[in-house]
Amino acid sequence: MDLVDVFPENPFHPTVKYIAINQTPFSVPWGKNTVRLGKGFNSRQGEQDEFFMKSSAFKDVDNTPLQYRKCQITAIRDESGSSIAYASENASFAISGSVGKGFLSASVKGSLEKSAHNNRNASNISVRADHICGQIEMLRVPQLDTDAVRLLNTSSDPIIEFQKIYGDFYVAGYRVGAVNETMISGKLANKTFFDAKRAVAEGKVAWAKVHKSINELSASASNEGLIRVDAFDSLMDFHSTFLVQTDDDIVRMGDVAAKNKQRAMTIAARATETLWKDFSLGYEDTVYQDVVDHLCVRGLVTELLLAPFATLREYQYLLARRRINMR
């Protein structure tokens, strides 16, 4: 298998297999599940398989010091129209989507991206806020486990056998922050409805316009297809999904959308305050795995950073020494 065999149909939608052959680090959306540093991932597993490996290639991972570094980045996107561009053209989504159902269902963020991607021909309004507080990475890469070293030294096909047991990528770090999104979608007869009522103003005013328009076109909506509302906020553990079928649903939609957009506007301040108040994480700190586990549970780990084993110096050294000895 080479680059030609796995070259994606759409170059803007790279797959994990393509990334794996290039041996390029990548990130995927994550939710509240805890995942240990150094956990292996096999890029060639199918959708029905476990995407994380049971055996760890590293030793003494829990005692490996990690470094948190502050990196304040906020992105708020207010989009509408016949498609949500960020979902259908987002490379990170394409990569995680090609892993299989596991990664996308592991986070609300991923599942909403999947929904938007699958319904990209529908009319949509989306208000989305992403805030990155910082990143957690290893201060030093732990040594390979004794069994992993033995396998690389003695196996008849060390690279393939290593991947079968430990994977070809490992969790090298975590992106810490918060995500908020409100998405209203539906297949309507009048496609200009969502375009004309794009939510660009302040929370209640913007969503009042949307509310008014939906009242005006409720009959058309009910005939041509239901309106779906998805809203979540990772910091508040808030997730609301429902179909707009009645007048009460229309009122509820306006309320949910307005309140969640207000949360989106304060996402940076709320995430920074939570990190400092609950975890004492400021500009730069040394942490350990137990802190990361708590960050996952609180919904503050929004992405996993995966790196290839092939870039590890110890891995490269063992294979190079073996080739020299076999000459």
PDB file of N, CA and C in Angstrom, residues 203-288:
ATOM      1  N   GLY A 203     -27.575  38.214  20.772  1.00  0.00           N
ATOM      2  CA  GLY A 203     -28.357  37.015  21.023  1.00  0.00           C
ATOM      3  C   GLY A 203     -29.849  37.119  20.842  1.00  0.00           C
ATOM      4  N   LYS A 204     -30.552  37.820  21.710  1.00  0.00           N
ATOM      5  CA  LYS A 204     -32.009  37.807  21.695  1.00  0.00           C
ATOM      6  C   LYS A 204     -32.578  38.476  20.450  1.00  0.00           C
ATOM      7  N   VAL A 205     -31.921  39.530  19.990  1.00  0.00           N
ATOM      8  CA  VAL A 205     -32.415  40.242  18.814  1.00  0.00           C
ATOM      9  C   VAL A 205     -32.313  39.346  17.588  1.00  0.00           C
ATOM     10  N   ALA A 206     -31.132  38.690  17.427  1.00  0.00           N
ATOM     11  CA  ALA A 206     -30.919  37.834  16.263  1.00  0.00           C
ATOM     12  C   ALA A 206     -31.900  36.681  16.253  1.00  0.00           C
ATOM     13  N   TRP A 207     -32.012  36.039  17.399  1.00  0.00           N
ATOM     14  CA  TRP A 207     -32.872  34.855  17.420  1.00  0.00           C
ATOM     15  C   TRP A 207     -34.347  35.228  17.430  1.00  0.00           C
ATOM     16  N   ALA A 208     -34.687  36.455  17.779  1.00  0.00           N
ATOM     17  CA  ALA A 208     -36.071  36.916  17.652  1.00  0.00           C
ATOM     18  C   ALA A 208     -36.462  36.980  16.178  1.00  0.00           C
ATOM     19  N   LYS A 209     -35.522  37.395  15.327  1.00  0.00           N
ATOM     20  CA  LYS A 209     -35.785  37.429  13.889  1.00  0.00           C
ATOM     21  C   LYS A 209     -36.018  36.021  13.351  1.00  0.00           C
ATOM     22  N   VAL A 210     -35.181  35.096  13.802  1.00  0.00           N
ATOM     23  CA  VAL A 210     -35.340  33.706  13.375  1.00  0.00           C
ATOM     24  C   VAL A 210     -36.693  33.178  13.823  1.00  0.00           C
ATOM     25  N   HIS A 211     -37.041  33.471  15.072  1.00  0.00           N
ATOM     26  CA  HIS A 211     -38.313  33.020  15.646  1.00  0.00           C
ATOM     27  C   HIS A 211     -39.489  33.544  14.814  1.00  0.00           C
ATOM     28  N   LYS A 212     -39.440  34.820  14.460  1.00  0.00           N
ATOM     29  CA  LYS A 212     -40.513  35.441  13.685  1.00  0.00           C
ATOM     30  C   LYS A 212     -40.627  34.783  12.313  1.00  0.00           C
ATOM     31  N   SER A 213     -39.504  34.538  11.673  1.00  0.00           N
ATOM     32  CA  SER A 213     -39.522  33.948  10.341  1.00  0.00           C
ATOM     33  C   SER A 213     -40.063  32.529  10.365  1.00  0.00           C
ATOM     34  N   ILE A 214     -39.717  31.792  11.403  1.00  0.00           N
ATOM     35  CA  ILE A 214     -40.196  30.416  11.481  1.00  0.00           C
ATOM     36  C   ILE A 214     -41.703  30.389  11.681  1.00  0.00           C
ATOM     37  N   ASN A 215     -42.231  31.344  12.436  1.00  0.00           N
ATOM     38  CA  ASN A 215     -43.681  31.445  12.570  1.00  0.00           C
ATOM     39  C   ASN A 215     -44.329  31.698  11.208  1.00  0.00           C
ATOM     40  N   GLU A 216     -43.716  32.577  10.418  1.00  0.00           N
ATOM     41  CA  GLU A 216     -44.272  32.930   9.122  1.00  0.00           C
ATOM     42  C   GLU A 216     -44.264  31.749   8.158  1.00  0.00           C
ATOM     43  N   LEU A 217     -43.253  30.887   8.287  1.00  0.00           N
ATOM     44  CA  LEU A 217     -43.108  29.795   7.331  1.00  0.00           C
ATOM     45  C   LEU A 217     -43.342  28.430   7.957  1.00  0.00           C
ATOM     46  N   SER A 218     -44.010  28.390   9.102  1.00  0.00           N
ATOM     47  CA  SER A 218     -44.190  27.118   9.793  1.00  0.00           C
ATOM     48  C   SER A 218     -44.967  26.121   8.948  1.00  0.00           C
ATOM     49  N   ALA A 219     -45.955  26.596   8.184  1.00  0.00           N
ATOM     50  CA  ALA A 219     -46.747  25.693   7.351  1.00  0.00           C
ATOM     51  C   ALA A 219     -45.879  25.068   6.273  1.00  0.00           C
ATOM     52  N   SER A 220     -45.045  25.897   5.642  1.00  0.00           N
ATOM     53  CA  SER A 220     -44.143  25.380   4.615  1.00  0.00           C
ATOM     54  C   SER A 220     -43.178  24.374   5.194  1.00  0.00           C
ATOM     55  N   ALA A 221     -42.670  24.676   6.397  1.00  0.00           N
ATOM     56  CA  ALA A 221     -41.711  23.775   7.036  1.00  0.00           C
ATOM     57  C   ALA A 221     -42.344  22.433   7.334  1.00  0.00           C
ATOM     58  N   SER A 222     -43.579  22.444   7.831  1.00  0.00           N
ATOM     59  CA  SER A 222     -44.225  21.192   8.203  1.00  0.00           C
ATOM     60  C   SER A 222     -44.522  20.341   6.985  1.00  0.00           C
ATOM     61  N   ASN A 223     -44.745  20.994   5.837  1.00  0.00           N
ATOM     62  CA  ASN A 223     -45.041  20.242   4.628  1.00  0.00           C
ATOM     63  C   ASN A 223     -43.793  19.660   3.987  1.00  0.00           C
ATOM     64  N   GLU A 224     -42.702  20.383   4.051  1.00  0.00           N
ATOM     65  CA  GLU A 224     -41.504  19.980   3.331  1.00  0.00           C
ATOM     66  C   GLU A 224     -40.495  19.233   4.183  1.00  0.00           C
ATOM     67  N   GLY A 225     -40.597  19.308   5.473  1.00  0.00           N
ATOM     68  CA  GLY A 225     -39.634  18.617   6.320  1.00  0.00           C
ATOM     69  C   GLY A 225     -39.490  19.315   7.652  1.00  0.00           C
ATOM     70  N   LEU A 226     -39.198  18.554   8.687  1.00  0.00           N
ATOM     71  CA  LEU A 226     -39.130  19.109  10.031  1.00  0.00           C
ATOM     72  C   LEU A 226     -37.853  19.903  10.251  1.00  0.00           C
ATOM     73  N   ILE A 227     -37.923  20.808  11.197  1.00  0.00           N
ATOM     74  CA  ILE A 227     -36.749  21.570  11.619  1.00  0.00           C
ATOM     75  C   ILE A 227     -36.136  20.856  12.819  1.00  0.00           C
ATOM     76  N   ARG A 228     -34.816  20.723  12.821  1.00  0.00           N
ATOM     77  CA  ARG A 228     -34.110  20.045  13.900  1.00  0.00           C
ATOM     78  C   ARG A 228     -33.231  21.054  14.625  1.00  0.00           C
ATOM     79  N   VAL A 229     -33.224  20.967  15.937  1.00  0.00           N
ATOM     80  CA  VAL A 229     -32.400  21.846  16.763  1.00  0.00           C
ATOM     81  C   VAL A 229     -31.385  21.006  17.529  1.00  0.00           C
ATOM     82  N   ASP A 230     -30.124  21.379  17.434  1.00  0.00           N
ATOM     83  CA  ASP A 230     -29.047  20.756  18.216  1.00  0.00           C
ATOM     84  C   ASP A 230     -28.292  21.871  18.916  1.00  0.00           C
ATOM     85  N   ALA A 231     -28.152  21.764  20.221  1.00  0.00           N
ATOM     86  CA  ALA A 231     -27.413  22.779  20.975  1.00  0.00           C
ATOM     87  C   ALA A 231     -26.637  22.105  22.097  1.00  0.00           C
ATOM     88  N   PHE A 232     -25.394  22.552  22.309  1.00  0.00           N
ATOM     89  CA  PHE A 232     -24.623  21.997  23.421  1.00  0.00           C
ATOM     90  C   PHE A 232     -23.589  22.997  23.904  1.00  0.00           C
ATOM     91  N   ASP A 233     -23.177  22.801  25.129  1.00  0.00           N
ATOM     92  CA  ASP A 233     -22.124  23.603  25.746  1.00  0.00           C
ATOM     93  C   ASP A 233     -21.312  22.659  26.620  1.00  0.00           C
ATOM     94  N   SER A 234     -20.040  22.458  26.263  1.00  0.00           N
ATOM     95  CA  SER A 234     -19.227  21.456  26.952  1.00  0.00           C
ATOM     96  C   SER A 234     -18.946  21.821  28.403  1.00  0.00           C
ATOM     97  N   LEU A 235     -18.864  23.102  28.723  1.00  0.00           N
ATOM     98  CA  LEU A 235     -18.570  23.514  30.097  1.00  0.00           C
ATOM     99  C   LEU A 235     -19.737  23.260  31.039  1.00  0.00           C
ATOM    100  N   MET A 236     -20.952  23.389  30.527  1.00  0.00           N
ATOM    101  CA  MET A 236     -22.139  23.235  31.365  1.00  0.00           C
ATOM    102  C   MET A 236     -22.728  21.831  31.298  1.00  0.00           C
ATOM    103  N   ASP A 237     -22.103  20.956  30.512  1.00  0.00           N
ATOM    104  CA  ASP A 237     -22.647  19.619  30.308  1.00  0.00           C
ATOM    105  C   ASP A 237     -24.081  19.720  29.787  1.00  0.00           C
ATOM    106  N   PHE A 238     -24.295  20.704  28.906  1.00  0.00           N
ATOM    107  CA  PHE A 238     -25.621  20.951  28.345  1.00  0.00           C
ATOM    108  C   PHE A 238     -25.699  20.404  26.930  1.00  0.00           C
ATOM    109  N   HIS A 239     -26.741  19.610  26.642  1.00  0.00           N
ATOM    110  CA  HIS A 239     -26.958  19.088  25.299  1.00  0.00           C
ATOM    111  C   HIS A 239     -28.455  18.947  25.072  1.00  0.00           C
ATOM    112  N   SER A 240     -28.972  19.641  24.077  1.00  0.00           N
ATOM    113  CA  SER A 240     -30.403  19.611  23.772  1.00  0.00           C
ATOM    114  C   SER A 240     -30.599  19.306  22.291  1.00  0.00           C
ATOM    115  N   THR A 241     -31.381  18.270  21.999  1.00  0.00           N
ATOM    116  CA  THR A 241     -31.688  17.884  20.624  1.00  0.00           C
ATOM    117  C   THR A 241     -33.179  17.613  20.508  1.00  0.00           C
ATOM    118  N   PHE A 242     -33.837  18.268  19.579  1.00  0.00           N
ATOM    119  CA  PHE A 242     -35.272  18.017  19.402  1.00  0.00           C
ATOM    120  C   PHE A 242     -35.729  18.486  18.023  1.00  0.00           C
ATOM    121  N   LEU A 243     -36.898  17.988  17.600  1.00  0.00           N
ATOM    122  CA  LEU A 243     -37.523  18.388  16.350  1.00  0.00           C
ATOM    123  C   LEU A 243     -38.594  19.432  16.632  1.00  0.00           C
ATOM    124  N   VAL A 244     -38.696  20.421  15.757  1.00  0.00           N
ATOM    125  CA  VAL A 244     -39.704  21.474  15.896  1.00  0.00           C
ATOM    126  C   VAL A 244     -40.961  21.030  15.151  1.00  0.00           C
ATOM    127  N   GLN A 245     -41.980  20.646  15.917  1.00  0.00           N
ATOM    128  CA  GLN A 245     -43.209  20.125  15.323  1.00  0.00           C
ATOM    129  C   GLN A 245     -44.455  20.900  15.746  1.00  0.00           C
ATOM    130  N   THR A 246     -44.383  21.615  16.856  1.00  0.00           N
ATOM    131  CA  THR A 246     -45.548  22.336  17.378  1.00  0.00           C
ATOM    132  C   THR A 246     -45.175  23.779  17.689  1.00  0.00           C
ATOM    133  N   ASP A 247     -46.186  24.577  18.023  1.00  0.00           N
ATOM    134  CA  ASP A 247     -45.926  25.966  18.423  1.00  0.00           C
ATOM    135  C   ASP A 247     -45.065  26.024  19.682  1.00  0.00           C
ATOM    136  N   ASP A 248     -45.300  25.091  20.606  1.00  0.00           N
ATOM    137  CA  ASP A 248     -44.482  25.046  21.819  1.00  0.00           C
ATOM    138  C   ASP A 248     -43.022  24.778  21.481  1.00  0.00           C
ATOM    139  N   ASP A 249     -42.801  23.923  20.474  1.00  0.00           N
ATOM    140  CA  ASP A 249     -41.426  23.634  20.050  1.00  0.00           C
ATOM    141  C   ASP A 249     -40.765  24.877  19.472  1.00  0.00           C
ATOM    142  N   ILE A 250     -41.547  25.688  18.757  1.00  0.00           N
ATOM    143  CA  ILE A 250     -41.010  26.924  18.183  1.00  0.00           C
ATOM    144  C   ILE A 250     -40.556  27.871  19.291  1.00  0.00           C
ATOM    145  N   VAL A 251     -41.385  27.991  20.338  1.00  0.00           N
ATOM    146  CA  VAL A 251     -41.025  28.829  21.483  1.00  0.00           C
ATOM    147  C   VAL A 251     -39.777  28.281  22.159  1.00  0.00           C
ATOM    148  N   ARG A 252     -39.748  26.967  22.334  1.00  0.00           N
ATOM    149  CA  ARG A 252     -38.592  26.323  22.968  1.00  0.00           C
ATOM    150  C   ARG A 252     -37.333  26.540  22.141  1.00  0.00           C
ATOM    151  N   MET A 253     -37.454  26.435  20.817  1.00  0.00           N
ATOM    152  CA  MET A 253     -36.306  26.631  19.942  1.00  0.00           C
ATOM    153  C   MET A 253     -35.709  28.025  20.124  1.00  0.00           C
ATOM    154  N   GLY A 254     -36.574  29.039  20.136  1.00  0.00           N
ATOM    155  CA  GLY A 254     -36.079  30.400  20.318  1.00  0.00           C
ATOM    156  C   GLY A 254     -35.390  30.590  21.647  1.00  0.00           C
ATOM    157  N   ASP A 255     -35.930  29.968  22.690  1.00  0.00           N
ATOM    158  CA  ASP A 255     -35.357  30.091  24.031  1.00  0.00           C
ATOM    159  C   ASP A 255     -34.003  29.397  24.119  1.00  0.00           C
ATOM    160  N   VAL A 256     -33.941  28.156  23.614  1.00  0.00           N
ATOM    161  CA  VAL A 256     -32.688  27.389  23.649  1.00  0.00           C
ATOM    162  C   VAL A 256     -31.605  28.092  22.842  1.00  0.00           C
ATOM    163  N   ALA A 257     -31.960  28.555  21.641  1.00  0.00           N
ATOM    164  CA  ALA A 257     -30.985  29.204  20.768  1.00  0.00           C
ATOM    165  C   ALA A 257     -30.442  30.488  21.381  1.00  0.00           C
ATOM    166  N   ALA A 258     -31.329  31.310  21.938  1.00  0.00           N
ATOM    167  CA  ALA A 258     -30.897  32.585  22.518  1.00  0.00           C
ATOM    168  C   ALA A 258     -29.985  32.378  23.717  1.00  0.00           C
ATOM    169  N   LYS A 259     -30.375  31.480  24.615  1.00  0.00           N
ATOM    170  CA  LYS A 259     -29.574  31.245  25.818  1.00  0.00           C
ATOM    171  C   LYS A 259     -28.224  30.629  25.477  1.00  0.00           C
ATOM    172  N   ASN A 260     -28.219  29.696  24.514  1.00  0.00           N
ATOM    173  CA  ASN A 260     -26.948  29.046  24.200  1.00  0.00           C
ATOM    174  C   ASN A 260     -26.012  29.975  23.444  1.00  0.00           C
ATOM    175  N   LYS A 261     -26.563  30.878  22.652  1.00  0.00           N
ATOM    176  CA  LYS A 261     -25.696  31.848  21.984  1.00  0.00           C
ATOM    177  C   LYS A 261     -25.067  32.798  22.996  1.00  0.00           C
ATOM    178  N   GLN A 262     -25.811  33.153  24.030  1.00  0.00           N
ATOM    179  CA  GLN A 262     -25.246  33.985  25.093  1.00  0.00           C
ATOM    180  C   GLN A 262     -24.078  33.266  25.763  1.00  0.00           C
ATOM    181  N   ARG A 263     -24.219  31.950  25.954  1.00  0.00           N
ATOM    182  CA  ARG A 263     -23.107  31.172  26.525  1.00  0.00           C
ATOM    183  C   ARG A 263     -21.910  31.196  25.584  1.00  0.00           C
ATOM    184  N   ALA A 264     -22.177  31.115  24.287  1.00  0.00           N
ATOM    185  CA  ALA A 264     -21.088  31.118  23.304  1.00  0.00           C
ATOM    186  C   ALA A 264     -20.268  32.399  23.386  1.00  0.00           C
ATOM    187  N   MET A 265     -20.930  33.515  23.621  1.00  0.00           N
ATOM    188  CA  MET A 265     -20.243  34.804  23.673  1.00  0.00           C
ATOM    189  C   MET A 265     -19.320  34.933  24.886  1.00  0.00           C
ATOM    190  N   THR A 266     -19.526  34.088  25.900  1.00  0.00           N
ATOM    191  CA  THR A 266     -18.708  34.172  27.122  1.00  0.00           C
ATOM    192  C   THR A 266     -17.825  32.940  27.302  1.00  0.00           C
ATOM    193  N   ILE A 267     -17.653  32.162  26.228  1.00  0.00           N
ATOM    194  CA  ILE A 267     -16.984  30.870  26.370  1.00  0.00           C
ATOM    195  C   ILE A 267     -15.535  31.012  26.823  1.00  0.00           C
ATOM    196  N   ALA A 268     -14.819  32.015  26.328  1.00  0.00           N
ATOM    197  CA  ALA A 268     -13.410  32.188  26.689  1.00  0.00           C
ATOM    198  C   ALA A 268     -13.253  32.493  28.173  1.00  0.00           C
ATOM    199  N   ALA A 269     -14.038  33.428  28.673  1.00  0.00           N
ATOM    200  CA  ALA A 269     -13.952  33.805  30.090  1.00  0.00           C
ATOM    201  C   ALA A 269     -14.357  32.645  30.989  1.00  0.00           C
ATOM    202  N   ARG A 270     -15.398  31.914  30.603  1.00  0.00           N
ATOM    203  CA  ARG A 270     -15.872  30.804  31.435  1.00  0.00           C
ATOM    204  C   ARG A 270     -14.858  29.667  31.486  1.00  0.00           C
ATOM    205  N   ALA A 271     -14.243  29.350  30.343  1.00  0.00           N
ATOM    206  CA  ALA A 271     -13.261  28.266  30.305  1.00  0.00           C
ATOM    207  C   ALA A 271     -12.019  28.619  31.119  1.00  0.00           C
ATOM    208  N   THR A 272     -11.530  29.846  30.967  1.00  0.00           N
ATOM    209  CA  THR A 272     -10.346  30.288  31.708  1.00  0.00           C
ATOM    210  C   THR A 272     -10.604  30.282  33.210  1.00  0.00           C
ATOM    211  N   GLU A 273     -11.784  30.752  33.606  1.00  0.00           N
ATOM    212  CA  GLU A 273     -12.136  30.788  35.026  1.00  0.00           C
ATOM    213  C   GLU A 273     -12.227  29.377  35.613  1.00  0.00           C
ATOM    214  N   THR A 274     -12.820  28.447  34.865  1.00  0.00           N
ATOM    215  CA  THR A 274     -12.950  27.069  35.346  1.00  0.00           C
ATOM    216  C   THR A 274     -11.588  26.414  35.520  1.00  0.00           C
ATOM    217  N   LEU A 275     -10.697  26.623  34.561  1.00  0.00           N
ATOM    218  CA  LEU A 275      -9.358  26.035  34.650  1.00  0.00           C
ATOM    219  C   LEU A 275      -8.604  26.552  35.868  1.00  0.00           C
ATOM    220  N   TRP A 276      -8.731  27.840  36.134  1.00  0.00           N
ATOM    221  CA  TRP A 276      -8.007  28.419  37.265  1.00  0.00           C
ATOM    222  C   TRP A 276      -8.659  28.050  38.593  1.00  0.00           C
ATOM    223  N   LYS A 277      -9.974  28.159  38.659  1.00  0.00           N
ATOM    224  CA  LYS A 277     -10.699  27.929  39.907  1.00  0.00           C
ATOM    225  C   LYS A 277     -10.669  26.462  40.330  1.00  0.00           C
ATOM    226  N   ASP A 278     -10.862  25.543  39.384  1.00  0.00           N
ATOM    227  CA  ASP A 278     -10.975  24.120  39.717  1.00  0.00           C
ATOM    228  C   ASP A 278      -9.666  23.352  39.590  1.00  0.00           C
ATOM    229  N   PHE A 279      -8.720  23.866  38.775  1.00  0.00           N
ATOM    230  CA  PHE A 279      -7.493  23.109  38.526  1.00  0.00           C
ATOM    231  C   PHE A 279      -6.220  23.918  38.765  1.00  0.00           C
ATOM    232  N   SER A 280      -6.348  25.193  39.085  1.00  0.00           N
ATOM    233  CA  SER A 280      -5.197  26.080  39.327  1.00  0.00           C
ATOM    234  C   SER A 280      -4.230  26.096  38.152  1.00  0.00           C
ATOM    235  N   LEU A 281      -4.777  25.977  36.941  1.00  0.00           N
ATOM    236  CA  LEU A 281      -3.944  26.025  35.744  1.00  0.00           C
ATOM    237  C   LEU A 281      -3.940  27.445  35.202  1.00  0.00           C
ATOM    238  N   GLY A 282      -2.734  28.033  35.166  1.00  0.00           N
ATOM    239  CA  GLY A 282      -2.607  29.395  34.685  1.00  0.00           C
ATOM    240  C   GLY A 282      -1.881  29.463  33.365  1.00  0.00           C
ATOM    241  N   TYR A 283      -0.653  30.013  33.398  1.00  0.00           N
ATOM    242  CA  TYR A 283       0.098  30.201  32.155  1.00  0.00           C
ATOM    243  C   TYR A 283       0.858  28.942  31.766  1.00  0.00           C
ATOM    244  N   GLU A 284       1.585  28.378  32.723  1.00  0.00           N
ATOM    245  CA  GLU A 284       2.393  27.186  32.445  1.00  0.00           C
ATOM    246  C   GLU A 284       2.540  26.384  33.731  1.00  0.00           C
ATOM    247  N   ASP A 285       2.168  25.112  33.676  1.00  0.00           N
ATOM    248  CA  ASP A 285       2.210  24.272  34.869  1.00  0.00           C
ATOM    249  C   ASP A 285       2.581  22.842  34.505  1.00  0.00           C
ATOM    250  N   THR A 286       3.164  22.129  35.484  1.00  0.00           N
ATOM    251  CA  THR A 286       3.432  20.699  35.339  1.00  0.00           C
ATOM    252  C   THR A 286       2.281  19.918  35.957  1.00  0.00           C
ATOM    253  N   VAL A 287       1.734  18.970  35.203  1.00  0.00           N
ATOM    254  CA  VAL A 287       0.607  18.168  35.685  1.00  0.00           C
ATOM    255  C   VAL A 287       0.902  16.695  35.431  1.00  0.00           C
ATOM    256  N   TYR A 288       0.033  15.829  35.976  1.00  0.00           N
ATOM    257  CA  TYR A 288       0.168  14.388  35.771  1.00  0.00           C
ATOM    258  C   TYR A 288      -1.158  13.819  35.278  1.00  0.00           C
TER     259      TYR A 288
END
